[in-house]
Short mmCIF file of C-alpha atoms in Angstrom, two decimals:
data_model
loop_
_atom_site.label_atom_id
_atom_site.label_comp_id
_atom_site.label_asym_id
_atom_site.label_seq_id
_atom_site.Cartn_x
_atom_site.Cartn_y
_atom_site.Cartn_z
CA UNK A 7 -7.65 63.63 53.25
CA UNK A 8 -9.67 66.20 55.08
CA UNK A 9 -8.67 69.82 55.33
CA UNK A 10 -9.57 72.60 57.70
CA UNK A 11 -9.27 72.51 61.47
CA UNK A 12 -8.28 68.88 61.58
CA UNK A 13 -5.51 69.04 59.01
CA UNK A 14 -2.82 68.85 61.63
CA UNK A 15 -4.02 65.45 62.73
CA UNK A 16 -4.49 64.06 59.26
CA UNK A 17 -2.03 61.38 58.17
CA UNK A 18 0.62 61.91 55.60
CA UNK A 19 0.21 59.93 52.38
CA UNK A 20 2.35 56.92 51.58
CA UNK A 21 3.63 57.04 48.03
CA UNK A 22 3.70 53.27 47.88
CA UNK A 23 -0.03 53.01 48.42
CA UNK A 24 -1.46 55.51 45.98
CA UNK A 25 -0.48 58.64 44.13
CA UNK A 26 -2.08 61.98 44.93
CA UNK A 27 -4.63 61.77 42.16
CA UNK A 28 -7.40 63.75 43.84
CA UNK A 29 -8.44 65.46 47.04
CA UNK A 30 -9.25 62.10 48.57
CA UNK A 31 -6.60 59.42 48.86
CA UNK A 32 -8.40 56.22 49.82
CA UNK A 33 -5.34 54.06 50.05
CA UNK A 34 -3.13 56.47 51.98
CA UNK A 35 -1.60 55.25 55.20
CA UNK A 36 -3.01 56.76 58.38
CA UNK A 37 0.07 57.77 60.34
CA UNK A 38 0.50 59.51 63.68
CA UNK A 39 2.61 62.64 63.85
CA UNK A 40 5.57 60.64 65.18
CA UNK A 41 6.35 57.04 65.86
CA UNK A 42 6.30 56.25 69.57
CA UNK A 43 7.22 53.39 71.87
CA UNK A 44 4.69 50.72 72.70
CA UNK A 45 3.53 52.31 75.98
CA UNK A 46 4.42 55.98 75.41
CA UNK A 47 0.88 57.34 75.90
CA UNK A 48 0.86 56.00 79.49
CA UNK A 49 3.27 58.82 80.36
CA UNK A 50 0.29 61.18 80.14
CA UNK A 51 -1.29 61.39 83.62
CA UNK A 52 -4.90 61.83 82.48
CA UNK A 53 -4.65 58.94 80.05
CA UNK A 54 -3.01 56.80 82.73
CA UNK A 55 -5.99 57.39 85.04
CA UNK A 56 -8.38 56.59 82.21
CA UNK A 57 -6.44 53.43 81.33
CA UNK A 58 -6.28 52.12 84.91
CA UNK A 59 -9.99 52.68 85.45
CA UNK A 60 -10.78 50.81 82.26
CA UNK A 61 -8.65 47.84 83.35
CA UNK A 62 -11.02 47.12 86.25
CA UNK A 63 -14.21 48.00 84.40
CA UNK A 64 -13.33 45.93 81.35
CA UNK A 65 -12.83 42.82 83.48
CA UNK A 66 -16.33 43.32 84.85
CA UNK A 67 -17.70 43.90 81.37
CA UNK A 68 -16.30 40.60 80.11
CA UNK A 69 -17.57 38.79 83.18
CA UNK A 70 -21.05 40.11 82.51
CA UNK A 71 -20.88 39.18 78.82
CA UNK A 72 -20.06 35.57 79.62
CA UNK A 73 -22.62 35.40 82.43
CA UNK A 74 -25.32 37.05 80.34
CA UNK A 75 -24.90 34.67 77.40
CA UNK A 76 -24.79 31.62 79.65
CA UNK A 77 -27.77 32.77 81.72
CA UNK A 78 -29.91 33.20 78.60
CA UNK A 79 -28.80 29.81 77.25
CA UNK A 80 -29.61 28.21 80.60
CA UNK A 81 -33.06 29.84 80.80
CA UNK A 82 -34.07 29.07 77.20
CA UNK A 83 -31.77 26.40 75.76
CA UNK A 84 -31.72 28.36 72.50
CA UNK A 85 -28.82 29.89 70.54
CA UNK A 86 -31.39 32.12 68.85
CA UNK A 87 -32.28 33.58 72.28
CA UNK A 88 -28.60 34.41 72.83
CA UNK A 89 -28.68 36.11 69.44
CA UNK A 90 -31.78 38.09 70.43
CA UNK A 91 -30.04 39.28 73.60
CA UNK A 92 -27.04 40.44 71.59
CA UNK A 93 -29.34 42.12 69.08
CA UNK A 94 -31.21 44.01 71.80
CA UNK A 95 -27.96 45.25 73.30
CA UNK A 96 -26.82 46.71 69.98
CA UNK A 97 -30.21 47.72 68.54
CA UNK A 98 -30.08 51.22 70.13
CA UNK A 99 -26.76 51.84 68.39
CA UNK A 100 -28.36 50.96 65.06
CA UNK A 101 -31.39 53.17 65.69
CA UNK A 102 -29.88 56.15 67.47
CA UNK A 103 -26.11 55.91 66.91
CA UNK A 104 -25.84 58.96 64.65
CA UNK A 105 -27.87 61.09 67.06
CA UNK A 106 -25.49 60.00 69.82
CA UNK A 107 -22.59 61.25 67.73
CA UNK A 108 -24.26 64.64 67.26
CA UNK A 109 -24.71 64.91 71.06
CA UNK A 110 -21.10 63.93 71.70
CA UNK A 111 -19.82 66.66 69.36
CA UNK A 112 -21.94 69.19 71.30
CA UNK A 113 -21.21 68.03 74.87
CA UNK A 114 -18.13 68.00 77.07
CA UNK A 115 -16.75 64.46 77.03
CA UNK A 116 -15.79 63.95 80.68
CA UNK A 117 -19.16 64.88 82.27
CA UNK A 118 -20.91 62.87 79.57
CA UNK A 119 -18.88 59.78 80.45
CA UNK A 120 -19.64 60.22 84.15
CA UNK A 121 -23.35 59.97 83.34
CA UNK A 122 -23.16 57.05 80.91
CA UNK A 123 -20.80 54.97 83.08
CA UNK A 124 -23.08 55.49 86.10
CA UNK A 125 -26.12 54.36 84.10
CA UNK A 126 -24.42 51.13 83.04
CA UNK A 127 -23.34 50.46 86.63
CA UNK A 128 -26.91 50.78 87.90
CA UNK A 129 -28.17 48.43 85.16
CA UNK A 130 -25.67 45.73 86.10
CA UNK A 131 -26.55 46.04 89.79
CA UNK A 132 -30.28 45.75 89.04
CA UNK A 133 -29.71 42.57 87.05
CA UNK A 134 -27.55 41.18 89.86
CA UNK A 135 -30.40 41.71 92.33
CA UNK A 136 -32.86 39.92 90.03
CA UNK A 137 -30.57 36.90 89.67
CA UNK A 138 -29.44 36.67 93.29
CA UNK A 139 -33.00 36.85 94.61
CA UNK A 140 -34.08 34.03 92.25
CA UNK A 141 -36.65 36.10 90.36
CA UNK A 142 -34.82 36.49 87.07
CA UNK A 143 -36.62 35.74 83.84
CA UNK A 144 -35.31 35.96 80.32
CA UNK A 145 -37.19 39.19 79.64
CA UNK A 146 -35.28 40.81 82.53
CA UNK A 147 -32.04 40.07 80.68
CA UNK A 148 -33.54 41.44 77.46
CA UNK A 149 -34.49 44.70 79.20
CA UNK A 150 -31.07 45.04 80.83
CA UNK A 151 -29.30 44.42 77.51
CA UNK A 152 -31.42 47.07 75.81
CA UNK A 153 -30.75 49.55 78.64
CA UNK A 154 -26.99 49.05 78.35
CA UNK A 155 -27.37 49.57 74.60
CA UNK A 156 -29.08 52.92 75.16
CA UNK A 157 -26.20 54.09 77.35
CA UNK A 158 -23.57 52.98 74.83
CA UNK A 159 -25.20 55.11 72.11
CA UNK A 160 -23.52 58.08 73.77
CA UNK A 161 -20.80 56.31 75.79
CA UNK A 162 -19.03 54.65 72.85
CA UNK A 163 -18.42 57.71 70.63
CA UNK A 164 -17.67 59.79 73.74
CA UNK A 165 -14.97 57.36 74.92
CA UNK A 166 -13.53 56.97 71.41
CA UNK A 167 -13.25 60.71 70.80
CA UNK A 168 -12.18 61.48 74.41
CA UNK A 169 -8.92 59.59 73.80
CA UNK A 170 -7.71 62.35 71.48
CA UNK A 171 -8.43 64.93 74.20
CA UNK A 172 -6.40 62.89 76.68
CA UNK A 173 -3.24 62.46 74.61
CA UNK A 174 -3.42 64.74 71.56
CA UNK A 175 -2.92 63.74 67.92
CA UNK A 176 0.73 62.73 68.31
CA UNK A 177 -0.10 59.81 70.63
CA UNK A 178 -3.51 58.90 69.22
CA UNK A 179 -2.42 55.75 67.35
CA UNK A 180 -0.62 54.44 70.42
CA UNK A 181 -3.47 55.25 72.81
CA UNK A 182 -6.14 53.64 70.59
CA UNK A 183 -4.04 50.48 70.34
CA UNK A 184 -3.43 50.37 74.10
CA UNK A 185 -7.16 50.83 74.73
CA UNK A 186 -7.82 47.79 72.58
CA UNK A 187 -5.08 45.85 74.37
CA UNK A 188 -6.65 46.90 77.67
CA UNK A 189 -10.10 45.73 76.64
CA UNK A 190 -8.84 42.45 75.24
CA UNK A 191 -6.50 41.79 78.16
CA UNK A 192 -9.59 41.78 80.34
CA UNK A 193 -10.71 38.73 78.37
CA UNK A 194 -7.77 36.86 79.90
CA UNK A 195 -9.24 37.44 83.36
CA UNK A 196 -12.95 38.16 82.94
CA UNK A 197 -14.09 34.94 81.21
CA UNK A 198 -11.94 32.78 83.51
CA UNK A 199 -13.34 34.40 86.65
CA UNK A 200 -16.86 34.32 85.19
CA UNK A 201 -16.51 30.59 84.51
CA UNK A 202 -15.46 29.98 88.12
CA UNK A 203 -18.31 32.10 89.50
CA UNK A 204 -20.93 30.53 87.21
CA UNK A 205 -19.99 26.98 88.12
CA UNK A 206 -19.35 27.82 91.78
CA UNK A 207 -21.96 30.31 93.00
CA UNK A 208 -24.02 31.28 89.94
CA UNK A 209 -24.23 34.11 87.42
CA UNK A 210 -25.54 36.76 89.82
CA UNK A 211 -22.15 37.53 91.34
CA UNK A 212 -20.66 38.20 87.91
CA UNK A 213 -23.30 40.91 87.37
CA UNK A 214 -22.61 42.27 90.87
CA UNK A 215 -18.87 42.51 90.22
CA UNK A 216 -19.48 44.35 86.95
CA UNK A 217 -21.72 46.89 88.65
CA UNK A 218 -19.14 47.60 91.34
CA UNK A 219 -16.27 47.70 88.83
CA UNK A 220 -17.54 51.02 87.43
CA UNK A 221 -16.27 52.70 90.60
CA UNK A 222 -12.75 52.58 89.08
CA UNK A 223 -13.39 54.52 85.82
CA UNK A 224 -15.67 56.98 87.60
CA UNK A 225 -12.91 57.71 90.12
CA UNK A 226 -10.37 58.11 87.32
CA UNK A 227 -12.59 60.62 85.51
CA UNK A 228 -13.04 62.66 88.67
CA UNK A 229 -9.29 62.77 89.38
CA UNK A 230 -8.30 64.05 85.92
CA UNK A 231 -6.81 67.52 85.52
CA UNK A 232 -9.05 69.52 83.21
CA UNK A 233 -6.28 71.98 82.32
CA UNK A 234 -4.20 69.15 80.80
CA UNK A 235 -6.89 68.00 78.36
CA UNK A 236 -6.48 68.72 74.63
CA UNK A 237 -10.00 70.09 74.44
CA UNK A 238 -11.59 70.30 70.99
CA UNK A 239 -14.02 73.12 70.28
CA UNK A 240 -17.53 71.77 70.60
CA UNK A 241 -19.94 71.93 67.69
CA UNK A 242 -22.67 74.53 68.26
CA UNK A 243 -26.29 73.49 68.25
CA UNK A 244 -27.70 73.81 64.77
CA UNK A 245 -29.79 72.22 62.07
CA UNK A 246 -28.45 69.68 59.61
CA UNK A 247 -25.56 68.41 61.75
CA UNK A 248 -26.61 64.80 61.28
CA UNK A 249 -26.73 65.18 57.49
CA UNK A 250 -23.43 67.05 57.60
CA UNK A 251 -21.77 64.11 59.34
CA UNK A 252 -23.12 61.61 56.83
CA UNK A 253 -22.02 63.76 53.88
CA UNK A 254 -18.58 64.16 55.44
CA UNK A 255 -18.08 60.38 55.59
CA UNK A 256 -19.65 59.45 52.25
CA UNK A 257 -17.53 62.03 50.46
CA UNK A 258 -14.27 60.43 51.61
CA UNK A 259 -13.40 56.94 50.31
CA UNK A 260 -10.76 56.53 53.03
CA UNK A 261 -13.61 56.71 55.58
CA UNK A 262 -16.65 55.16 53.94
CA UNK A 263 -15.13 51.94 52.59
CA UNK A 264 -13.43 50.82 55.82
CA UNK A 265 -16.74 51.49 57.60
CA UNK A 266 -18.60 49.40 55.01
CA UNK A 267 -16.10 46.57 55.48
CA UNK A 268 -16.37 46.49 59.27
CA UNK A 269 -20.14 46.59 58.82
CA UNK A 270 -20.04 43.23 57.04
CA UNK A 271 -17.47 41.82 59.44
CA UNK A 272 -19.30 43.03 62.57
CA UNK A 273 -22.73 41.92 61.37
CA UNK A 274 -21.86 38.37 60.35
CA UNK A 275 -18.37 37.36 61.48
CA UNK A 276 -18.07 38.88 64.98
CA UNK A 277 -21.09 37.14 66.49
CA UNK A 278 -18.94 35.03 68.80
CA UNK A 279 -21.49 34.89 71.66
CA UNK A 280 -23.68 32.86 69.30
CA UNK A 281 -20.92 30.82 67.66
CA UNK A 282 -18.78 29.94 70.66
CA UNK A 283 -21.63 29.15 73.05
CA UNK A 284 -23.06 26.80 70.39
CA UNK A 285 -19.69 25.10 69.83
CA UNK A 286 -19.16 24.68 73.59
CA UNK A 287 -22.67 23.33 74.24
CA UNK A 288 -23.81 21.55 71.07
CA UNK A 289 -20.65 20.51 69.19
CA UNK A 290 -18.18 19.63 71.95
CA UNK A 291 -20.67 19.23 74.86
CA UNK A 292 -18.15 20.84 77.23
CA UNK A 293 -20.23 23.43 79.09
CA UNK A 294 -19.46 26.91 80.42
CA UNK A 295 -15.81 26.11 81.13
CA UNK A 296 -15.08 25.52 77.44
CA UNK A 297 -16.98 28.67 76.47
CA UNK A 298 -14.83 30.70 78.88
CA UNK A 299 -11.68 29.01 77.56
CA UNK A 300 -12.56 29.88 73.95
CA UNK A 301 -12.99 33.54 74.91
CA UNK A 302 -9.77 33.56 76.94
CA UNK A 303 -7.67 32.10 74.12
CA UNK A 304 -9.19 34.53 71.65
CA UNK A 305 -8.19 37.28 74.06
CA UNK A 306 -4.57 36.11 73.94
CA UNK A 307 -4.52 36.68 70.20
CA UNK A 308 -6.42 39.95 70.53
CA UNK A 309 -3.92 41.36 73.04
CA UNK A 310 -1.06 40.37 70.74
CA UNK A 311 -2.78 42.06 67.81
CA UNK A 312 -3.38 45.27 69.78
CA UNK A 313 0.19 45.45 71.11
CA UNK A 314 1.59 44.87 67.62
CA UNK A 315 -0.59 47.74 66.41
CA UNK A 316 0.72 49.98 69.20
CA UNK A 317 4.29 49.21 68.20
CA UNK A 318 3.67 49.38 64.45
CA UNK A 319 2.80 53.07 64.48
CA UNK A 320 0.79 52.95 61.24
CA UNK A 321 -2.78 52.09 60.25
CA UNK A 322 -2.60 50.98 56.63
CA UNK A 323 -5.77 50.28 54.70
CA UNK A 324 -4.03 47.50 52.79
CA UNK A 325 -3.29 45.88 56.17
CA UNK A 326 -7.00 46.18 57.01
CA UNK A 327 -8.00 44.35 53.83
CA UNK A 328 -5.45 41.58 54.33
CA UNK A 329 -6.38 41.10 58.00
CA UNK A 330 -10.11 40.93 57.19
CA UNK A 331 -9.51 38.29 54.51
CA UNK A 332 -7.33 36.26 56.87
CA UNK A 333 -9.93 36.59 59.64
CA UNK A 334 -12.75 35.30 57.42
CA UNK A 335 -10.62 32.44 56.09
CA UNK A 336 -9.67 31.35 59.61
CA UNK A 337 -13.35 31.28 60.63
CA UNK A 338 -14.11 28.96 57.71
CA UNK A 339 -11.18 26.74 58.75
CA UNK A 340 -12.31 26.73 62.39
CA UNK A 341 -15.76 25.51 61.33
CA UNK A 342 -14.17 22.31 60.02
CA UNK A 343 -11.99 21.54 63.05
CA UNK A 344 -13.00 18.15 64.55
CA UNK A 345 -11.61 18.33 68.09
CA UNK A 346 -12.11 20.75 70.98
CA UNK A 347 -8.41 21.47 71.58
CA UNK A 348 -7.62 22.17 67.93
CA UNK A 349 -10.65 24.49 67.76
CA UNK A 350 -9.57 26.22 70.98
CA UNK A 351 -6.00 26.84 69.73
CA UNK A 352 -7.34 28.39 66.53
CA UNK A 353 -8.99 31.08 68.68
CA UNK A 354 -5.55 32.71 69.14
CA UNK A 355 -4.94 33.68 65.48
CA UNK A 356 -8.62 34.50 65.12
CA UNK A 357 -8.29 36.99 67.96
CA UNK A 358 -5.10 38.44 66.49
CA UNK A 359 -6.53 39.12 63.04
CA UNK A 360 -9.89 40.25 64.41
CA UNK A 361 -8.16 42.81 66.63
CA UNK A 362 -5.98 43.95 63.73
CA UNK A 363 -9.15 44.69 61.76
CA UNK A 364 -10.65 46.56 64.71
CA UNK A 365 -7.62 48.68 65.64
CA UNK A 366 -6.61 49.47 62.06
CA UNK A 367 -10.09 50.67 61.17
CA UNK A 368 -10.52 52.68 64.34
CA UNK A 369 -7.16 54.41 64.08
CA UNK A 370 -7.26 55.12 60.35
CA UNK A 371 -10.71 56.68 60.70
CA UNK A 372 -9.76 58.85 63.69
CA UNK A 373 -6.53 60.03 62.09
CA UNK A 374 -8.35 60.95 58.87
CA UNK A 375 -11.15 62.91 60.57
CA UNK A 376 -11.36 66.59 61.55
CA UNK A 377 -11.59 66.82 65.38
CA UNK A 378 -14.86 68.79 65.21
CA UNK A 379 -16.45 65.91 63.28
CA UNK A 380 -14.91 63.06 65.24
CA UNK A 381 -17.92 62.35 67.47
CA UNK A 382 -20.26 61.96 64.50
CA UNK A 383 -17.78 59.94 62.45
CA UNK A 384 -16.97 57.58 65.32
CA UNK A 385 -20.69 57.24 66.09
CA UNK A 386 -21.29 56.17 62.49
CA UNK A 387 -18.38 53.73 62.71
CA UNK A 388 -19.65 52.24 65.98
CA UNK A 389 -23.22 52.21 64.69
CA UNK A 390 -22.19 50.14 61.69
CA UNK A 391 -19.73 47.91 63.57
CA UNK A 392 -21.87 47.24 66.64
CA UNK A 393 -25.30 48.14 65.30
CA UNK A 394 -25.09 45.43 62.67
CA UNK A 395 -25.52 42.83 65.42
CA UNK A 396 -29.32 43.35 65.69
CA UNK A 397 -29.46 42.28 62.04
CA UNK A 398 -26.76 39.65 62.07
CA UNK A 399 -27.19 37.98 65.47
CA UNK A 400 -30.72 36.63 64.91
CA UNK A 401 -29.75 35.52 61.40
CA UNK A 402 -26.64 33.63 62.45
CA UNK A 403 -28.51 32.35 65.51
CA UNK A 404 -31.21 30.90 63.24
CA UNK A 405 -28.60 29.40 60.89
CA UNK A 406 -26.79 27.91 63.88
CA UNK A 407 -29.97 26.42 65.35
CA UNK A 408 -31.20 25.12 61.99
CA UNK A 409 -28.05 23.92 60.25
CA UNK A 410 -25.57 23.61 63.11
CA UNK A 411 -22.77 25.66 64.62
CA UNK A 412 -20.28 24.68 61.92
CA UNK A 413 -22.42 26.03 59.10
CA UNK A 414 -23.13 29.22 61.05
CA UNK A 415 -19.45 29.96 61.69
CA UNK A 416 -18.40 29.12 58.13
CA UNK A 417 -21.11 31.40 56.73
CA UNK A 418 -19.92 34.35 58.82
CA UNK A 419 -16.32 33.79 57.76
CA UNK A 420 -17.29 33.58 54.09
CA UNK A 421 -19.10 36.93 54.27
CA UNK A 422 -16.04 38.59 55.85
CA UNK A 423 -13.57 37.18 53.31
CA UNK A 424 -15.68 38.06 50.28
CA UNK A 425 -16.42 41.57 51.57
CA UNK A 426 -12.70 42.19 52.16
CA UNK A 427 -11.79 41.04 48.66
CA UNK A 428 -14.47 43.16 46.97
CA UNK A 429 -13.74 46.33 48.98
CA UNK A 430 -10.02 45.86 48.47
CA UNK A 431 -10.57 45.90 44.72
CA UNK A 432 -12.82 48.97 45.02
CA UNK A 433 -10.18 50.86 47.04
CA UNK A 434 -7.51 49.88 44.54
CA UNK A 435 -9.63 51.13 41.64
CA UNK A 436 -10.52 54.40 43.38
CA UNK A 437 -6.87 54.92 44.32
CA UNK A 438 -5.76 54.24 40.72
CA UNK A 439 -3.79 51.15 41.80
CA UNK A 440 -3.01 47.95 39.95
CA UNK A 441 -2.07 44.47 41.17
CA UNK A 442 1.66 43.79 40.82
CA UNK A 443 3.05 40.24 41.00
CA UNK A 444 6.81 39.75 41.03
CA UNK A 445 9.88 38.66 42.96
CA UNK A 446 11.69 40.46 45.77
CA UNK A 447 14.94 39.07 47.21
CA UNK A 448 14.17 35.61 45.95
CA UNK A 449 10.58 35.54 47.22
CA UNK A 450 7.28 36.12 45.43
CA UNK A 451 5.61 39.44 46.25
CA UNK A 452 2.04 40.51 45.56
CA UNK A 453 1.12 44.15 46.13
CA UNK A 454 -0.83 47.11 44.77
CA UNK A 455 1.19 49.83 43.03
CA UNK A 456 0.20 53.05 41.24
CA UNK A 457 -0.73 52.40 37.62
CA UNK A 458 1.78 55.01 36.44
CA UNK A 459 4.57 53.25 38.32
CA UNK A 460 3.75 49.85 36.85
CA UNK A 461 3.46 51.25 33.34
CA UNK A 462 6.82 52.97 33.71
CA UNK A 463 8.46 49.73 34.78
CA UNK A 464 6.82 47.62 32.08
CA UNK A 465 9.11 46.73 29.11
CA UNK A 466 8.45 48.56 25.88
CA UNK A 467 6.40 46.64 23.35
#
């Protein structure tokens, strides 16, 4: 683990995952300072304001996501065009994500978020005007998606790292998990409301609601008490800070390999705007209502996964590997499902395992990172996780258009499962672990154990 100013927030190693063989322990568990109740971080007033503001804003965000995808599909009739829209929204993160992290480490987080949230509100309102006046064209949506992407270059790492300033290291695991539950809970409301608005009055009102929803987080930020923030010393302006951040991550296996894994998963397996819109329209011929239902059911599983993470109190890398393999396998299974209702029900476990991958990676990275480096590290994580979409979305969109939605979804799941298996083996090798197969209380058990432990337990020749 890291040393220096952030040592107090670094997790303690788990002796069952890997022995302390070197300065880096890639298979250590990322643990908070103390185990807390499921909603303990909500006792903090500043975090409670942040959380409540995000509840409203996240509903608007999900409404706009559904409306944006359906608007592009309606204007073009092409899954590839939906993929292009997704790519444009995440392209700025791929191009400028690391620079955004450098800025976040230099700037105060709360004023920065006031600017970025306002910019995204204005973009949503501009798109609403274009749709409601009947002048919208697909390039308008492309421009709006790219503009939102530019704002998120700074907004994402700022929000991620601001959580630690709101609650401190002792509540970080819980707060990160509740943030994910918050975001995914909005999928229970946002897609359903978006489906009603799209079929009833059109997509423009979904964009309007999203623009107005930013009033809630902006108000919450303004009402926070600055004296109660756990402020981290900002990085001074200087040369080489970008390279320093990259070296910091690449020199720590417990950071670089989880980021590589979520890069594969985010690029190829998380392209649900492409997959689910194609299944709703081309495979089941069920329209926007089915697309909203798929997203809502996936949100049920995602909320369950986030709340389980909040209660679990740990962020194990072995859990990350297992969840990523399960997620990819379920996507392959979903691609073969013949009926709409069976496919829809499978969205629940898909959401659960997908959220487990997301929360476990996010928390383990934050808990293993020095606070002064957190903006750059989280920017790299978000750049890889979200910035992979400009590469993956057009590819999976082309596969979906050419070979069908089932082949596209199965391909994404296969990439995730294989990547998880390979990186799991790499982490085990770096951590000096070996696969152990045996019995525990009458049941088979497969796990990784330190090589020294297995050799000590092995019978003499």
